[in-house]
PDB file of C-alpha atoms in Angstrom:
ATOM      1  CA  MET B  19     186.892  59.004  42.318  1.00 48.00           C
ATOM      2  CA  ASN B  20     185.615  58.442  39.869  1.00 50.00           C
ATOM      3  CA  GLN B  21     188.944  59.197  38.158  1.00 52.00           C
ATOM      4  CA  ASN B  22     187.160  59.481  34.444  1.00 54.00           C
ATOM      5  CA  ALA B  23     184.892  62.966  35.770  1.00 52.00           C
ATOM      6  CA  ALA B  24     185.891  65.392  33.867  1.00 53.00           C
ATOM      7  CA  GLU B  25     188.682  68.513  34.869  1.00 52.00           C
ATOM      8  CA  PRO B  26     186.537  71.797  35.197  1.00 56.00           C
ATOM      9  CA  VAL B  27     187.788  73.663  31.713  1.00 63.00           C
ATOM     10  CA  VAL B  28     190.136  77.496  33.349  1.00 72.00           C
ATOM     11  CA  ALA B  29     188.565  80.421  31.136  1.00 84.00           C
ATOM     12  CA  THR B  30     192.236  81.482  28.966  1.00 92.00           C
ATOM     13  CA  GLU B  31     192.274  85.020  29.164  1.00 95.00           C
ATOM     14  CA  THR B  32     193.005  87.440  26.566  1.00 95.00           C
ATOM     15  CA  LEU B  33     194.375  90.514  24.933  1.00 96.00           C
ATOM     16  CA  ALA B  34     191.634  91.349  23.633  1.00 96.00           C
ATOM     17  CA  GLU B  35     189.624  91.563  27.103  1.00 96.00           C
ATOM     18  CA  VAL B  36     191.542  93.500  28.876  1.00 97.00           C
ATOM     19  CA  PRO B  37     189.496  96.648  29.557  1.00 97.00           C
ATOM     20  CA  GLU B  38     191.239 100.115  27.990  1.00 97.00           C
ATOM     21  CA  HIS B  39     191.949 101.938  30.986  1.00 97.00           C
ATOM     22  CA  VAL B  40     194.120  98.267  31.573  1.00 98.00           C
ATOM     23  CA  LEU B  41     196.190  99.564  28.538  1.00 97.00           C
ATOM     24  CA  ARG B  42     196.412 102.993  29.081  1.00 97.00           C
ATOM     25  CA  GLY B  43     198.076 103.314  32.619  1.00 97.00           C
ATOM     26  CA  LEU B  44     201.751 100.765  31.605  1.00 98.00           C
ATOM     27  CA  PRO B  45     204.326 102.185  32.233  1.00 97.00           C
ATOM     28  CA  GLU B  46     205.963 102.611  28.825  1.00 97.00           C
ATOM     29  CA  GLU B  47     208.715  99.624  30.295  1.00 97.00           C
ATOM     30  CA  VAL B  48     206.729  97.029  30.318  1.00 98.00           C
ATOM     31  CA  ARG B  49     203.562  95.210  28.006  1.00 98.00           C
ATOM     32  CA  LEU B  50     201.224  92.440  28.254  1.00 98.00           C
ATOM     33  CA  PHE B  51     201.583  89.248  26.263  1.00 98.00           C
ATOM     34  CA  PRO B  52     200.276  85.916  27.263  1.00 97.00           C
ATOM     35  CA  SER B  53     202.308  84.749  30.419  1.00 97.00           C
ATOM     36  CA  ALA B  54     205.066  81.992  30.042  1.00 96.00           C
ATOM     37  CA  VAL B  55     204.306  80.318  33.901  1.00 94.00           C
ATOM     38  CA  ASP B  56     200.659  80.009  33.477  1.00 93.00           C
ATOM     39  CA  LYS B  57     199.464  79.202  29.629  1.00 92.00           C
ATOM     40  CA  THR B  58     195.494  80.688  30.518  1.00 94.00           C
ATOM     41  CA  ARG B  59     197.062  83.797  31.574  1.00 95.00           C
ATOM     42  CA  ILE B  60     197.873  86.766  30.476  1.00 97.00           C
ATOM     43  CA  GLY B  61     201.512  88.041  31.674  1.00 98.00           C
ATOM     44  CA  VAL B  62     203.662  91.353  31.790  1.00 98.00           C
ATOM     45  CA  TRP B  63     206.474  92.456  29.863  1.00 98.00           C
ATOM     46  CA  ALA B  64     209.631  94.513  29.834  1.00 98.00           C
ATOM     47  CA  THR B  65     209.966  95.764  26.223  1.00 98.00           C
ATOM     48  CA  LYS B  66     213.223  97.937  28.053  1.00 97.00           C
ATOM     49  CA  PRO B  67     215.185  97.925  30.628  1.00 98.00           C
ATOM     50  CA  ILE B  68     213.963  98.315  34.259  1.00 98.00           C
ATOM     51  CA  LEU B  69     216.322  99.161  37.045  1.00 97.00           C
ATOM     52  CA  LYS B  70     216.367  97.498  40.853  1.00 94.00           C
ATOM     53  CA  GLY B  71     214.620  98.873  42.891  1.00 92.00           C
ATOM     54  CA  LYS B  72     212.255 100.729  40.321  1.00 95.00           C
ATOM     55  CA  LYS B  73     208.998 100.910  42.229  1.00 95.00           C
ATOM     56  CA  PHE B  74     205.882 100.442  41.144  1.00 97.00           C
ATOM     57  CA  GLY B  75     202.510 100.786  41.997  1.00 95.00           C
ATOM     58  CA  PRO B  76     199.714 100.895  43.738  1.00 96.00           C
ATOM     59  CA  PHE B  77     198.092  97.870  43.412  1.00 97.00           C
ATOM     60  CA  VAL B  78     194.698  98.798  42.214  1.00 96.00           C
ATOM     61  CA  GLY B  79     190.633  96.653  43.006  1.00 96.00           C
ATOM     62  CA  ASP B  80     187.965  96.665  45.033  1.00 94.00           C
ATOM     63  CA  LYS B  81     187.835  96.786  49.050  1.00 94.00           C
ATOM     64  CA  LYS B  82     186.106  93.229  50.598  1.00 93.00           C
ATOM     65  CA  LYS B  83     185.660  90.730  53.395  1.00 92.00           C
ATOM     66  CA  ARG B  84     186.952  88.226  52.474  1.00 89.00           C
ATOM     67  CA  SER B  85     183.729  86.029  53.100  1.00 90.00           C
ATOM     68  CA  GLN B  86     182.994  88.113  49.354  1.00 92.00           C
ATOM     69  CA  VAL B  87     185.749  86.493  47.155  1.00 90.00           C
ATOM     70  CA  LYS B  88     184.860  84.252  44.846  1.00 85.00           C
ATOM     71  CA  ASN B  89     188.630  84.195  43.654  1.00 82.00           C
ATOM     72  CA  ASN B  90     191.795  84.530  45.396  1.00 81.00           C
ATOM     73  CA  VAL B  91     193.967  84.367  42.176  1.00 85.00           C
ATOM     74  CA  TYR B  92     193.775  88.198  41.725  1.00 91.00           C
ATOM     75  CA  MET B  93     194.100  90.079  45.633  1.00 91.00           C
ATOM     76  CA  TRP B  94     196.145  90.960  48.215  1.00 93.00           C
ATOM     77  CA  GLU B  95     195.074  91.132  51.830  1.00 92.00           C
ATOM     78  CA  VAL B  96     195.644  94.155  54.023  1.00 91.00           C
ATOM     79  CA  TYR B  97     195.417  94.681  58.088  1.00 90.00           C
ATOM     80  CA  TYR B  98     193.091  97.921  59.000  1.00 89.00           C
ATOM     81  CA  PRO B  99     193.120  99.614  62.095  1.00 89.00           C
ATOM     82  CA  ASN B 100     189.417 100.179  62.098  1.00 90.00           C
ATOM     83  CA  LEU B 101     188.037  96.807  59.578  1.00 89.00           C
ATOM     84  CA  GLY B 102     190.649  94.420  60.280  1.00 91.00           C
ATOM     85  CA  TRP B 103     191.981  92.332  57.195  1.00 92.00           C
ATOM     86  CA  MET B 104     190.092  93.605  54.182  1.00 93.00           C
ATOM     87  CA  CYS B 105     191.044  91.863  50.513  1.00 94.00           C
ATOM     88  CA  ILE B 106     192.631  94.499  47.363  1.00 95.00           C
ATOM     89  CA  ASP B 107     190.238  92.014  44.955  1.00 95.00           C
ATOM     90  CA  ALA B 108     191.444  93.474  41.187  1.00 95.00           C
ATOM     91  CA  THR B 109     189.602  89.882  40.345  1.00 93.00           C
ATOM     92  CA  ASP B 110     187.233  91.945  37.924  1.00 95.00           C
ATOM     93  CA  PRO B 111     189.657  93.257  35.774  1.00 95.00           C
ATOM     94  CA  GLU B 112     187.380  96.520  35.019  1.00 96.00           C
ATOM     95  CA  LYS B 113     188.516  97.233  39.193  1.00 95.00           C
ATOM     96  CA  GLY B 114     191.919  96.458  38.437  1.00 96.00           C
ATOM     97  CA  ASN B 115     194.993  97.607  36.849  1.00 98.00           C
ATOM     98  CA  TRP B 116     197.444  96.449  35.499  1.00 98.00           C
ATOM     99  CA  LEU B 117     198.837  94.711  38.493  1.00 98.00           C
ATOM    100  CA  ARG B 118     196.847  92.438  38.257  1.00 97.00           C
ATOM    101  CA  TYR B 119     198.691  90.676  35.098  1.00 97.00           C
ATOM    102  CA  VAL B 120     201.489  90.069  37.285  1.00 97.00           C
ATOM    103  CA  ASN B 121     202.091  86.200  37.167  1.00 95.00           C
ATOM    104  CA  TRP B 122     203.393  84.493  40.605  1.00 92.00           C
ATOM    105  CA  ALA B 123     207.671  83.546  39.875  1.00 92.00           C
ATOM    106  CA  CYS B 124     207.401  79.429  40.039  1.00 86.00           C
ATOM    107  CA  SER B 125     209.417  79.989  43.238  1.00 78.00           C
ATOM    108  CA  GLY B 126     212.200  82.079  45.488  1.00 75.00           C
ATOM    109  CA  GLU B 127     215.177  82.023  43.013  1.00 77.00           C
ATOM    110  CA  GLU B 128     212.788  82.722  39.851  1.00 85.00           C
ATOM    111  CA  GLN B 129     210.976  86.213  41.315  1.00 92.00           C
ATOM    112  CA  ASN B 130     212.209  89.921  39.959  1.00 94.00           C
ATOM    113  CA  LEU B 131     209.517  92.122  41.713  1.00 95.00           C
ATOM    114  CA  PHE B 132     208.617  91.613  45.874  1.00 91.00           C
ATOM    115  CA  PRO B 133     205.392  93.222  47.279  1.00 91.00           C
ATOM    116  CA  LEU B 134     205.366  96.343  49.126  1.00 89.00           C
ATOM    117  CA  GLU B 135     202.853  97.366  51.884  1.00 88.00           C
ATOM    118  CA  ILE B 136     203.260 101.613  51.676  1.00 87.00           C
ATOM    119  CA  ASN B 137     200.359 103.288  53.979  1.00 86.00           C
ATOM    120  CA  ARG B 138     197.346 100.400  53.472  1.00 88.00           C
ATOM    121  CA  ALA B 139     198.262  99.938  49.573  1.00 92.00           C
ATOM    122  CA  ILE B 140     200.100  97.520  47.861  1.00 94.00           C
ATOM    123  CA  TYR B 141     203.044  98.165  45.553  1.00 94.00           C
ATOM    124  CA  TYR B 142     205.812  96.415  43.896  1.00 96.00           C
ATOM    125  CA  LYS B 143     209.094  96.890  43.771  1.00 94.00           C
ATOM    126  CA  THR B 144     212.160  95.312  41.423  1.00 95.00           C
ATOM    127  CA  LEU B 145     214.929  92.420  43.074  1.00 92.00           C
ATOM    128  CA  LYS B 146     217.850  92.663  40.059  1.00 93.00           C
ATOM    129  CA  PRO B 147     217.437  94.450  37.390  1.00 96.00           C
ATOM    130  CA  ILE B 148     214.467  92.715  34.351  1.00 97.00           C
ATOM    131  CA  ALA B 149     215.691  93.046  30.429  1.00 97.00           C
ATOM    132  CA  PRO B 150     213.484  92.728  27.782  1.00 98.00           C
ATOM    133  CA  GLY B 151     212.484  90.447  26.829  1.00 97.00           C
ATOM    134  CA  GLU B 152     211.590  89.373  30.373  1.00 97.00           C
ATOM    135  CA  GLU B 153     208.559  88.180  32.430  1.00 98.00           C
ATOM    136  CA  LEU B 154     208.071  90.380  35.910  1.00 98.00           C
ATOM    137  CA  LEU B 155     207.344  87.386  38.527  1.00 97.00           C
ATOM    138  CA  VAL B 156     206.238  88.099  42.520  1.00 94.00           C
ATOM    139  CA  TRP B 157     206.296  85.791  45.015  1.00 86.00           C
ATOM    140  CA  TYR B 158     206.231  87.007  49.010  1.00 76.00           C
ATOM    141  CA  ASN B 159     209.577  85.775  50.859  1.00 65.00           C
ATOM    142  CA  GLY B 160     208.912  87.962  52.519  1.00 62.00           C
ATOM    143  CA  GLU B 161     213.061  89.886  54.909  1.00 61.00           C
ATOM    144  CA  ASP B 162     214.273  86.155  54.936  1.00 71.00           C
ATOM    145  CA  ASN B 163     215.790  87.059  51.669  1.00 77.00           C
ATOM    146  CA  PRO B 164     218.387  89.333  52.718  1.00 82.00           C
ATOM    147  CA  GLU B 165     218.474  92.123  49.081  1.00 81.00           C
ATOM    148  CA  ILE B 166     214.024  92.164  50.020  1.00 82.00           C
ATOM    149  CA  ALA B 167     215.775  93.110  53.721  1.00 82.00           C
ATOM    150  CA  ALA B 168     218.042  95.516  52.351  1.00 82.00           C
ATOM    151  CA  ALA B 169     215.309  96.621  50.394  1.00 81.00           C
ATOM    152  CA  ILE B 170     212.312  97.126  53.118  1.00 81.00           C
ATOM    153  CA  GLU B 171     214.849  98.447  55.762  1.00 83.00           C
ATOM    154  CA  GLU B 172     215.668 101.363  52.508  1.00 83.00           C
ATOM    155  CA  GLU B 173     211.569 102.094  52.741  1.00 81.00           C
ATOM    156  CA  ARG B 174     211.658 102.611  56.063  1.00 80.00           C
ATOM    157  CA  ALA B 175     214.317 104.991  56.464  1.00 83.00           C
ATOM    158  CA  SER B 176     212.488 106.864  53.917  1.00 80.00           C
ATOM    159  CA  ALA B 177     209.228 106.811  55.505  1.00 76.00           C
ATOM    160  CA  ARG B 178     211.124 108.109  58.881  1.00 78.00           C
ATOM    161  CA  SER B 179     212.021 110.817  56.754  1.00 79.00           C
ATOM    162  CA  LYS B 180     209.514 111.311  55.345  1.00 76.00           C
ATOM    163  CA  ARG B 181     207.747 111.868  58.615  1.00 72.00           C
ATOM    164  CA  SER B 182     210.056 114.474  60.440  1.00 71.00           C
ATOM    165  CA  SER B 183     208.085 117.181  58.216  1.00 64.00           C
ATOM    166  CA  PRO B 184     204.626 118.661  60.117  1.00 63.00           C
ATOM    167  CA  LYS B 185     202.628 118.480  57.360  1.00 61.00           C
ATOM    168  CA  SER B 186     203.674 114.189  56.738  1.00 57.00           C
ATOM    169  CA  ARG B 187     201.477 111.465  57.337  1.00 57.00           C
ATOM    170  CA  LYS B 188     202.653 108.322  59.120  1.00 56.00           C
ATOM    171  CA  ALA B 189     204.234 106.247  56.705  1.00 55.00           C
ATOM    172  CA  THR B 190     203.709 102.140  57.552  1.00 58.00           C
ATOM    173  CA  VAL B 191     205.783  99.812  55.081  1.00 62.00           C
ATOM    174  CA  SER B 192     206.207  95.996  55.094  1.00 61.00           C
ATOM    175  CA  ALA B 193     205.920  92.843  53.301  1.00 56.00           C
ATOM    176  CA  TRP B 194     204.730  89.716  54.134  1.00 48.00           C
ATOM    177  CA  HIS B 195     206.181  86.508  55.615  1.00 40.00           C
ATOM    178  CA  PRO B 196     204.698  83.394  55.365  1.00 35.00           C
ATOM    179  CA  ASP B 197     204.777  81.988  58.877  1.00 32.00           C
ATOM    180  CA  VAL B 198     202.553  85.288  60.097  1.00 30.00           C
ATOM    181  CA  LEU B 199     199.451  84.013  58.204  1.00 28.00           C
ATOM    182  CA  ARG B 200     196.271  85.700  59.853  1.00 31.00           C
ATOM    183  CA  GLN B 201     198.136  86.731  62.518  1.00 27.00           C
ATOM    184  CA  LEU B 202     197.073  90.274  63.971  1.00 27.00           C
ATOM    185  CA  PRO B 203     199.324  92.967  64.888  1.00 29.00           C
ATOM    186  CA  ARG B 204     201.479  92.841  67.759  1.00 25.00           C
ATOM    187  CA  THR B 205     202.368  96.666  68.347  1.00 26.00           C
ATOM    188  CA  SER B 206     200.143  99.523  66.751  1.00 29.00           C
ATOM    189  CA  PRO B 207     199.609  99.462  63.119  1.00 32.00           C
ATOM    190  CA  ASP B 208     201.021 102.899  62.117  1.00 34.00           C
ATOM    191  CA  SER B 209     204.566 101.945  63.703  1.00 29.00           C
ATOM    192  CA  VAL B 210     207.132 101.006  60.651  1.00 29.00           C
ATOM    193  CA  GLY B 211     208.966  98.969  62.763  1.00 26.00           C
ATOM    194  CA  MET B 212     206.044  97.140  62.107  1.00 24.00           C
ATOM    195  CA  SER B 213     206.472  95.258  58.896  1.00 27.00           C
ATOM    196  CA  ARG B 214     205.035  91.035  59.305  1.00 27.00           C
ATOM    197  CA  PRO B 215     201.770  90.793  60.183  1.00 28.00           C
ATOM    198  CA  GLN B 216     200.895  94.208  58.270  1.00 32.00           C
ATOM    199  CA  LEU B 217     201.151  91.893  54.899  1.00 40.00           C
ATOM    200  CA  GLN B 218     199.658  88.848  52.926  1.00 42.00           C
ATOM    201  CA  PRO B 219     199.453  87.654  49.644  1.00 46.00           C
ATOM    202  CA  SER B 220     195.891  85.571  49.035  1.00 42.00           C
ATOM    203  CA  SER B 221     196.110  82.095  48.611  1.00 40.00           C
ATOM    204  CA  ARG B 222     197.899  80.148  45.467  1.00 41.00           C
ATOM    205  CA  ASP B 223     195.584  78.740  43.399  1.00 42.00           C
ATOM    206  CA  PRO B 224     195.224  75.468  42.714  1.00 33.00           C
ATOM    207  CA  SER B 225     197.327  74.969  40.027  1.00 37.00           C
ATOM    208  CA  SER B 226     200.456  76.292  41.733  1.00 36.00           C
ATOM    209  CA  LYS B 227     201.072  73.127  42.912  1.00 30.00           C
ATOM    210  CA  SER B 228     201.668  71.539  40.131  1.00 26.00           C
ATOM    211  CA  ARG B 229     203.162  74.982  37.583  1.00 28.00           C
ATOM    212  CA  CYS B 230     205.864  75.140  40.449  1.00 27.00           C
ATOM    213  CA  PHE B 231     207.517  71.523  38.920  1.00 23.00           C
ATOM    214  CA  ALA B 232     207.151  72.676  34.806  1.00 26.00           C
ATOM    215  CA  CYS B 233     207.118  76.053  33.794  1.00 28.00           C
ATOM    216  CA  SER B 234     208.471  77.839  31.113  1.00 29.00           C
ATOM    217  CA  LEU B 235     209.780  81.082  31.811  1.00 32.00           C
ATOM    218  CA  THR B 236     211.227  81.520  27.870  1.00 34.00           C
ATOM    219  CA  ALA B 237     210.010  84.514  26.496  1.00 37.00           C
ATOM    220  CA  PRO B 238     206.652  84.447  23.533  1.00 39.00           C
ATOM    221  CA  GLU B 239     207.858  85.220  20.472  1.00 40.00           C
ATOM    222  CA  VAL B 240     207.126  89.159  19.900  1.00 42.00           C
ATOM    223  CA  THR B 241     208.455  91.438  18.513  1.00 43.00           C
ATOM    224  CA  TRP B 242     209.434  94.457  21.272  1.00 46.00           C
ATOM    225  CA  SER B 243     209.131  97.886  20.106  1.00 45.00           C
ATOM    226  CA  GLN B 244     212.323  99.975  19.371  1.00 46.00           C
TER     227      GLN B 244
END
């Protein structure tokens, strides 16, 4: 191996490049600033207290086959009964929304959001209260975390309640689990109890391994609006 070979240059995101529709769609509790966990990316920061159990979403992007995706950093994969596994790809900021800018936590211990799939759409839900000045960070340890398992069961109960209405459509609620990567459903995809095979995230980007060992969650020096 040529140790003198130049490493690929990673483009740094800037606030000036964020599409106007993304800024307009930001909830009042958050703003975009440079991320603390990845210096090349924009992150989502709380400017007001966010309560535990707050749900954001859905994650927006182009629906594509995996073979059509050129960058796996900004996407999730969802199983559709008539299409199979499809990617919700937000690589192009013009095609995504503000959830595109939520970065991975360095570990499950540092996460404050977790992903849910509801009716083939991806949502992020707060795992604990988030204080002003904290970056929103998602992780995908699924139902192995008791708090996440309880939150998912709460969503399932809500879905069952909504399905009792004859006018309501069937809903599915699920979280990704690391043991079922690319595993196809064993039961009906419309089953609320079928959570694990439904949702999987994209593979983490090549820089994520080193980022796990050297990341700072210190907020950048910004002035929070009152």
